[in-house]
C-alpha cells in the first residue's frame, strides 16, 4: 500500500485537492481496493483522536500570541531594533530581514507568519532601496524557515507529541541550529553585497539610538525568555507556556504599548482560529494515516530495507537527509514528521543516534523544505505578499538554500551543535 500511496497522494495534490483530504483519500481508496473496509473506519475515526491532545493545544495558543504581537505593532519594533543594529552594513536591509526573522521566531514559531508579517513591510522597503523584488522575496522566504527552528516551534511540539519526547529538550536543541541558519544567511548576503554592491540601509546609529530601539523592543523580546524560562524552571508546561504567551501579548498590547483595540480582537481570534484549524486538521489526518501505516508493518519493512543498504549510521544519515529533502519539496513539515517520524526515528535510535539529535535533524530538514521548490509553502506566501512569480523567487533563493543545506549537514554530523544546551540544562543525559 505504501508503494502506491505517494504517487496517488501527489496526483490528488496536482488536481487541486487540499493536503488534508489527500492524506485521507489516498489511504482510504487503497484500503477499499485492498478489501480492508474495517480499517477505513479506523482511519477516519483517528482523525479526531489525533487532534484530541493536551500538548497540541500549545499550537493554537502560540498562533494566537503571534497574531496579537503582529497586530499590536510589535513586529515593527523588532524591525526597528534590527535596523539599529545592522542597517549600516552594506546590504543592510537584507541583514535586517534575517535578524528580524530570528527575533520574530521567538514570538510565533511559524514560517508562514514570519513571511507574511515581515514580508509585507520589508519587501516594499527593499525594493524602494534598489533591491530586485525577487531577491527581496527570496531572502524573506529563506530567512522565514528560522521561525520553526528557534523556540517556540509548532513542528517541534508536533514531533514531541508523536514521538513521546520532551518539548523543552527539543526547544533547547533548536536554539543553536536556528542561530547558525541565520548567521549562514548573513554571510551569504555579505558575499553577495560585496559582489553586487548592495545599498546601505541607513547611517550608523549612535549607542543612544540603539538604546532607544532596544527599549522599544524590550517587552517583545521578553516573550521567549518568559516562555523558555518558565518551562525550564518548571513553573509551567509548554502548553501552559503558550497560554501565558497569549496573556503576555494581551497585556503589553493593551496596557503597556496600547497598540491593540478591543474591536480588533474578533478578527485576530478568527485569523488565529483558521490557521490553527488548518494545522490541527493536518495533524489529525496525518495521525490517522500513521495508524494505518502501523498496521501494514511499514516501520519494520523500512528498517530492514535501510539496513540492507548500510549499517553505518553516517551513511544512513546522509541517505535520510536526501530523502527528507525530497519529501520536504512536496509535503508540509507537520504531516511529514507525523508520517515519517515513527518509521525513521526508531531505526536511528537503534543505531545509537540520540532521539533529540535525530528530531532536530528531521525538523530542520523538513522546515527548510518549506522554502524549497516546487511546492514550498513559504514560496507561495512570499509570492502572494510580493506579487512576484513563484518560479522567479525559486531561482533567486537557490544560494540561500545551499547555505541552509550546508547547515543541515553540520547539524547532522556535529551532534554537539544541537545537544550541548539540552545536556547543560539536564534535559538530556
Coordinates of C-alpha atoms in Angstrom, one line a residue:
X1 CA 0.0 0.0 0.0
X2 CA 2.8 2.4 0.8
X3 CA 4.3 1.9 -2.6
X4 CA 1.1 3.3 -4.2
X5 CA 0.3 5.9 -1.5
X6 CA 2.8 8.6 -2.6
X7 CA 2.0 8.6 -6.3
X8 CA -1.7 8.6 -5.5
X9 CA -1.2 11.4 -2.9
X10 CA 0.7 13.5 -5.4
X11 CA -2.0 13.0 -8.1
X12 CA -4.6 14.3 -5.6
X13 CA -2.4 17.3 -4.9
X14 CA -1.9 18.1 -8.6
X15 CA -5.6 18.1 -9.3
X16 CA -6.0 20.7 -6.5
X17 CA -7.2 18.6 -3.6
X18 CA -6.1 20.1 -0.2
X19 CA -3.3 18.2 1.6
X20 CA -5.6 17.2 4.5
X21 CA -8.1 15.5 2.1
X22 CA -5.2 13.9 0.1
X23 CA -3.8 12.4 3.3
X24 CA -7.2 10.8 4.0
X25 CA -8.4 9.9 0.5
X26 CA -5.2 8.2 -0.7
X27 CA -5.0 5.6 2.0
X28 CA -8.8 5.3 2.2
X29 CA -9.0 4.4 -1.5
X30 CA -6.2 2.0 -1.3
X31 CA -7.7 0.3 1.8
X32 CA -11.0 0.0 -0.1
X33 CA -9.4 -1.5 -3.2
X34 CA -7.5 -3.9 -0.9
X35 CA -10.7 -5.1 0.7
X36 CA -9.9 -3.6 4.2
X37 CA -13.2 -1.8 4.8
X38 CA -12.9 -2.2 8.6
X39 CA -9.6 -0.3 8.5
X40 CA -11.2 2.6 6.7
X41 CA -13.4 3.2 9.7
X42 CA -10.3 3.2 11.9
X43 CA -8.6 5.6 9.6
X44 CA -11.3 8.3 9.8
X45 CA -12.1 7.8 13.5
X46 CA -8.5 8.5 14.3
X47 CA -8.7 12.0 12.7
X48 CA -10.4 13.2 15.8
X49 CA -8.3 11.1 18.1
X50 CA -5.2 12.6 16.5
X51 CA -6.3 16.1 17.4
X52 CA -7.6 15.3 20.9
X53 CA -4.4 16.1 22.8
X54 CA -3.5 18.5 25.6
X55 CA 0.1 19.1 24.3
X56 CA -1.3 20.1 20.9
X57 CA -3.3 22.9 22.5
X58 CA 0.0 24.8 22.5
X59 CA -0.2 25.3 18.8
X60 CA -3.4 27.4 18.7
X61 CA -2.1 29.4 21.7
X62 CA 1.2 30.2 20.0
X63 CA -0.7 31.1 16.8
X64 CA -2.9 33.5 18.7
X65 CA 0.1 35.0 20.5
X66 CA 1.8 35.6 17.2
X67 CA -1.3 37.3 15.8
X68 CA -1.6 39.5 18.8
X69 CA 2.1 40.5 18.6
X70 CA 1.9 41.2 14.9
X71 CA -1.4 43.3 15.1
X72 CA -0.1 45.2 18.1
X73 CA 2.8 46.7 16.1
X74 CA 5.4 44.6 17.8
X75 CA 6.8 43.3 14.5
X76 CA 7.6 46.9 13.5
X77 CA 9.5 47.4 16.8
X78 CA 11.6 44.3 16.1
X79 CA 12.4 45.5 12.6
X80 CA 13.5 48.9 14.0
X81 CA 15.7 47.2 16.6
X82 CA 17.3 45.0 13.9
X83 CA 17.8 48.1 11.7
X84 CA 19.6 49.9 14.5
X85 CA 22.0 47.0 14.9
X86 CA 22.5 46.0 11.2
X87 CA 21.3 48.8 9.0
X88 CA 24.7 50.5 8.4
X89 CA 26.2 47.4 6.8
X90 CA 26.3 47.0 3.0
X91 CA 23.2 45.1 2.2
X92 CA 21.8 46.4 5.4
X93 CA 18.1 45.7 4.8
X94 CA 18.8 42.1 3.8
X95 CA 20.7 41.7 7.1
X96 CA 17.8 43.4 8.9
X97 CA 15.3 40.9 7.2
X98 CA 17.3 37.9 8.5
X99 CA 17.8 39.3 12.0
X100 CA 14.1 40.3 12.2
X101 CA 13.2 36.7 11.3
X102 CA 15.4 35.4 14.1
X103 CA 13.8 37.8 16.6
X104 CA 10.3 37.1 15.3
X105 CA 11.0 33.3 15.6
X106 CA 10.9 33.7 19.4
X107 CA 7.4 35.1 19.2
X108 CA 5.4 33.0 16.7
X109 CA 7.3 29.8 15.8
X110 CA 5.7 29.8 12.3
X111 CA 7.5 30.3 9.0
X112 CA 4.2 31.4 7.3
X113 CA 3.5 34.1 9.9
X114 CA 7.1 35.3 9.5
X115 CA 6.9 35.5 5.7
X116 CA 3.6 37.3 5.8
X117 CA 4.3 39.8 8.7
X118 CA 7.9 40.7 7.8
X119 CA 7.5 40.4 4.0
X120 CA 4.6 42.9 3.9
X121 CA 7.0 45.5 5.5
X122 CA 10.4 44.6 4.3
X123 CA 9.9 43.6 0.6
X124 CA 8.5 47.0 -0.4
X125 CA 11.2 48.8 1.6
X126 CA 14.0 46.7 0.0
X127 CA 12.5 47.3 -3.5
X128 CA 12.4 51.0 -2.8
X129 CA 16.2 50.9 -1.9
X130 CA 17.1 49.3 -5.2
X131 CA 16.9 45.5 -4.5
X132 CA 15.0 43.5 -7.1
X133 CA 11.6 42.3 -5.9
X134 CA 12.5 38.6 -6.5
X135 CA 15.7 39.0 -4.3
X136 CA 13.7 40.7 -1.5
X137 CA 11.0 37.9 -1.7
X138 CA 13.7 35.2 -1.8
X139 CA 15.6 36.4 1.3
X140 CA 12.3 36.8 3.2
X141 CA 11.3 33.2 2.3
X142 CA 14.7 31.8 3.1
X143 CA 15.0 33.5 6.5
X144 CA 11.4 32.7 7.5
X145 CA 12.4 29.0 7.9
X146 CA 14.2 30.1 11.1
X147 CA 10.8 30.6 12.7
X148 CA 10.0 26.9 13.4
X149 CA 13.6 26.2 14.4
X150 CA 14.2 28.7 17.2
X151 CA 11.7 28.1 20.0
X152 CA 8.8 28.2 20.4
X153 CA 8.2 25.9 17.4
X154 CA 5.0 24.3 16.3
X155 CA 6.6 21.5 14.4
X156 CA 8.7 20.5 17.4
X157 CA 5.6 20.4 19.5
X158 CA 4.1 18.0 16.9
X159 CA 7.3 15.9 16.9
X160 CA 7.3 15.7 20.7
X161 CA 3.7 14.7 20.7
X162 CA 4.1 11.9 18.1
X163 CA 7.4 10.5 19.4
X164 CA 6.9 11.0 23.1
X165 CA 10.0 13.3 23.5
X166 CA 10.4 16.3 25.8
X167 CA 9.2 19.6 24.3
X168 CA 11.6 21.5 26.4
X169 CA 14.6 19.4 25.2
X170 CA 13.6 20.0 21.6
X171 CA 13.1 23.7 22.1
X172 CA 16.6 24.0 23.7
X173 CA 18.2 21.8 21.0
X174 CA 16.8 24.2 18.3
X175 CA 18.4 27.4 19.6
X176 CA 21.9 27.0 18.2
X177 CA 20.8 25.4 14.8
X178 CA 18.4 28.4 14.3
X179 CA 21.1 30.9 15.0
X180 CA 23.5 29.0 12.7
X181 CA 21.0 29.2 9.8
X182 CA 20.6 33.0 10.4
X183 CA 24.4 33.6 10.6
X184 CA 24.9 31.5 7.5
X185 CA 22.4 33.5 5.5
X186 CA 24.0 36.8 6.7
X187 CA 27.4 35.5 5.5
X188 CA 25.9 34.8 2.1
X189 CA 24.3 38.2 2.0
X190 CA 27.7 39.8 2.8
X191 CA 29.3 37.9 -0.1
X192 CA 26.5 39.0 -2.5
X193 CA 26.5 42.5 -1.2
X194 CA 30.2 43.0 -1.9
X195 CA 29.8 41.4 -5.4
X196 CA 26.7 43.3 -6.4
X197 CA 27.3 46.5 -4.5
X198 CA 24.1 46.3 -2.4
X199 CA 22.9 49.6 -0.8
X200 CA 23.5 50.6 2.8
X201 CA 20.1 50.9 4.5
X202 CA 21.0 53.7 6.9
X203 CA 23.8 55.6 8.6
X204 CA 25.4 54.0 11.6
X205 CA 23.3 54.6 14.6
X206 CA 24.7 56.0 17.9
X207 CA 24.7 53.9 21.0
X208 CA 21.9 56.2 22.3
X209 CA 19.7 55.4 19.3
X210 CA 20.4 51.7 19.7
X211 CA 19.5 52.0 23.4
X212 CA 16.1 53.6 22.4
X213 CA 15.4 50.9 19.9
X214 CA 16.3 48.3 22.5
X215 CA 13.9 49.8 25.0
X216 CA 11.1 49.7 22.4
X217 CA 11.8 46.1 21.6
X218 CA 12.3 45.1 25.3
X219 CA 8.8 43.8 26.0
X220 CA 8.5 41.8 22.8
X221 CA 12.0 40.3 23.3
X222 CA 11.0 39.1 26.8
X223 CA 8.4 36.8 25.3
X224 CA 10.8 33.9 24.5
X225 CA 12.6 34.5 27.8
X226 CA 9.3 34.1 29.7
X227 CA 8.3 31.0 27.7
X228 CA 11.6 29.1 27.9
X229 CA 12.4 30.3 31.4
X230 CA 9.0 29.2 32.7
X231 CA 9.4 25.8 31.1
X232 CA 13.0 25.2 32.3
X233 CA 12.3 26.3 35.8
X234 CA 9.3 24.0 35.9
X235 CA 6.7 26.8 36.5
X236 CA 4.5 25.6 33.7
X237 CA 4.3 23.0 30.8
X238 CA 4.8 24.0 27.2
X239 CA 1.0 24.2 26.7
X240 CA 0.6 26.4 29.7
X241 CA 3.6 28.5 28.5
X242 CA 1.7 29.1 25.2
X243 CA -1.3 30.3 27.2
X244 CA 1.0 32.6 29.2
X245 CA 2.4 33.9 25.9
X246 CA -1.1 34.9 24.9
X247 CA -1.8 36.6 28.2
X248 CA 1.5 38.5 28.0
X249 CA 0.8 39.6 24.4
X250 CA -2.6 40.9 25.5
X251 CA -1.1 42.7 28.5
X252 CA 1.6 44.5 26.5
X253 CA -0.7 45.2 23.6
X254 CA -3.5 46.8 25.7
X255 CA -1.7 48.2 28.8
X256 CA 2.0 48.7 28.0
X257 CA 2.2 49.7 24.3
X258 CA -1.5 50.5 24.0
X259 CA -1.5 49.5 20.3
X260 CA -4.3 47.0 20.5
X261 CA -8.0 47.8 20.4
X262 CA -10.9 45.6 21.7
X263 CA -12.6 46.0 18.3
X264 CA -9.6 44.2 16.6
X265 CA -10.0 41.0 18.8
X266 CA -12.7 39.3 16.7
X267 CA -10.6 39.5 13.6
X268 CA -7.4 38.4 15.5
X269 CA -9.2 35.4 17.0
X270 CA -10.7 34.5 13.7
X271 CA -7.3 34.5 11.9
X272 CA -5.6 32.5 14.6
X273 CA -8.5 30.1 14.7
X274 CA -8.4 29.4 11.0
X275 CA -4.6 29.0 10.9
X276 CA -4.8 26.6 14.0
X277 CA -7.6 24.6 12.4
X278 CA -5.6 24.1 9.2
X279 CA -2.6 22.8 11.3
X280 CA -4.7 20.6 13.6
X281 CA -6.6 19.1 10.7
X282 CA -3.3 18.2 9.0
X283 CA -2.1 16.7 12.3
X284 CA -5.3 14.7 12.7
X285 CA -5.2 13.4 9.1
X286 CA -1.5 12.5 9.4
X287 CA -2.1 10.7 12.7
X288 CA -4.9 8.7 11.1
X289 CA -2.6 7.7 8.3
X290 CA 0.1 6.8 10.8
X291 CA -2.4 4.3 12.4
X292 CA -2.9 2.6 9.0
X293 CA 0.9 2.6 8.4
X294 CA 1.5 0.8 11.7
X295 CA -1.0 -1.9 10.7
X296 CA 1.0 -2.6 7.5
X297 CA 4.3 -3.3 9.3
X298 CA 5.8 -0.4 7.3
X299 CA 8.4 0.6 10.0
X300 CA 9.8 -2.9 10.1
X301 CA 9.9 -3.1 6.3
X302 CA 11.6 0.3 6.0
X303 CA 14.1 -0.6 8.7
X304 CA 15.0 -3.8 7.0
X305 CA 15.4 -2.0 3.7
X306 CA 17.6 0.8 5.0
X307 CA 19.8 -1.6 7.0
X308 CA 20.2 -3.7 3.8
X309 CA 21.8 -0.6 2.2
X310 CA 24.3 0.0 5.0
X311 CA 24.6 -0.4 8.8
X312 CA 26.9 2.7 9.0
X313 CA 25.0 5.5 10.8
X314 CA 26.9 8.2 8.9
X315 CA 26.0 6.8 5.5
X316 CA 22.4 6.3 6.6
X317 CA 22.2 9.8 7.9
X318 CA 23.3 11.1 4.5
X319 CA 20.6 9.0 2.8
X320 CA 17.9 10.1 5.2
X321 CA 18.8 13.7 4.7
X322 CA 18.4 13.3 1.0
X323 CA 15.1 11.5 1.5
X324 CA 13.8 14.2 3.9
X325 CA 14.9 17.0 1.5
X326 CA 12.9 15.4 -1.4
X327 CA 9.9 14.8 0.9
X328 CA 10.1 18.5 2.0
X329 CA 9.8 19.6 -1.6
X330 CA 6.3 18.2 -1.7
X331 CA 4.9 17.8 1.8
X332 CA 4.4 20.2 4.7
X333 CA 6.7 19.7 7.7
X334 CA 3.9 18.8 10.2
X335 CA 2.4 15.9 8.2
X336 CA 5.8 14.7 7.1
X337 CA 7.0 14.5 10.7
X338 CA 3.9 12.6 11.8
X339 CA 4.1 10.1 8.8
X340 CA 7.9 9.5 8.7
X341 CA 8.9 10.1 12.4
X342 CA 7.6 6.8 13.8
X343 CA 9.1 5.0 10.8
X344 CA 12.6 6.5 10.7
X345 CA 13.1 7.6 14.4
X346 CA 13.4 4.0 15.9
X347 CA 15.9 3.0 13.2
X348 CA 18.4 5.6 14.1
X349 CA 17.9 5.3 17.8
X350 CA 18.7 1.6 17.5
X351 CA 21.9 2.7 15.6
X352 CA 23.0 4.9 18.5
X353 CA 21.7 8.3 17.4
X354 CA 20.2 10.3 20.2
X355 CA 16.5 10.8 19.7
X356 CA 16.7 14.5 20.3
X357 CA 19.5 14.8 17.8
X358 CA 17.5 13.0 15.2
X359 CA 14.5 15.1 16.0
X360 CA 16.4 18.3 15.2
X361 CA 17.9 16.8 12.0
X362 CA 14.4 15.9 10.8
X363 CA 12.7 19.1 12.0
X364 CA 15.4 21.4 10.4
X365 CA 15.5 19.5 7.2
X366 CA 11.7 19.5 6.7
X367 CA 11.5 23.1 7.7
X368 CA 14.0 24.1 5.0
X369 CA 11.6 22.2 2.7
X370 CA 9.0 24.9 3.3
X371 CA 11.2 27.2 1.1
X372 CA 12.2 24.6 -1.5
X373 CA 10.6 24.5 -4.9
X374 CA 8.4 23.2 -6.4
X375 CA 5.8 23.2 -3.6
X376 CA 7.5 25.1 -0.7
X377 CA 4.7 26.8 1.2
X378 CA 6.6 30.0 2.1
X379 CA 7.5 30.5 -1.6
X380 CA 3.8 30.8 -2.4
X381 CA 3.3 33.1 0.6
X382 CA 6.2 35.3 -0.5
X383 CA 4.8 35.3 -4.0
X384 CA 1.4 36.5 -2.6
X385 CA 3.0 39.2 -0.5
X386 CA 5.4 40.5 -3.1
X387 CA 3.4 40.0 -6.3
X388 CA 6.4 38.2 -7.8
X389 CA 6.1 34.9 -9.7
X390 CA 7.0 31.8 -7.7
X391 CA 9.5 30.5 -10.3
X392 CA 11.4 33.7 -10.2
X393 CA 11.6 33.6 -6.4
X394 CA 12.6 29.9 -6.5
X395 CA 15.6 30.8 -8.8
X396 CA 16.7 33.7 -6.6
X397 CA 16.5 31.6 -3.4
X398 CA 19.0 28.9 -4.5
X399 CA 22.1 30.4 -3.0
X400 CA 20.3 30.7 0.4
X401 CA 19.1 27.1 0.1
X402 CA 22.7 26.0 -0.4
X403 CA 23.6 27.6 2.9
X404 CA 20.7 26.0 4.7
X405 CA 21.6 22.6 3.3
X406 CA 25.2 23.1 4.5
X407 CA 23.9 23.9 8.0
X408 CA 21.7 20.7 7.9
X409 CA 24.8 18.6 7.3
X410 CA 26.7 20.4 10.1
X411 CA 23.9 19.7 12.5
X412 CA 23.8 16.1 11.3
X413 CA 27.5 15.3 11.7
X414 CA 28.3 17.5 14.7
X415 CA 25.8 16.5 17.3
X416 CA 27.2 19.0 19.9
X417 CA 25.6 21.8 17.9
X418 CA 22.1 20.8 18.9
X419 CA 22.9 18.7 22.0
X420 CA 25.1 20.9 24.1
X421 CA 22.4 23.2 25.6
X422 CA 19.9 20.4 26.5
X423 CA 22.8 18.5 28.2
X424 CA 24.0 21.5 30.1
X425 CA 20.5 22.1 31.4
X426 CA 19.9 18.5 32.3
X427 CA 17.1 17.7 29.8
X428 CA 19.3 15.2 28.0
X429 CA 21.8 12.8 29.7

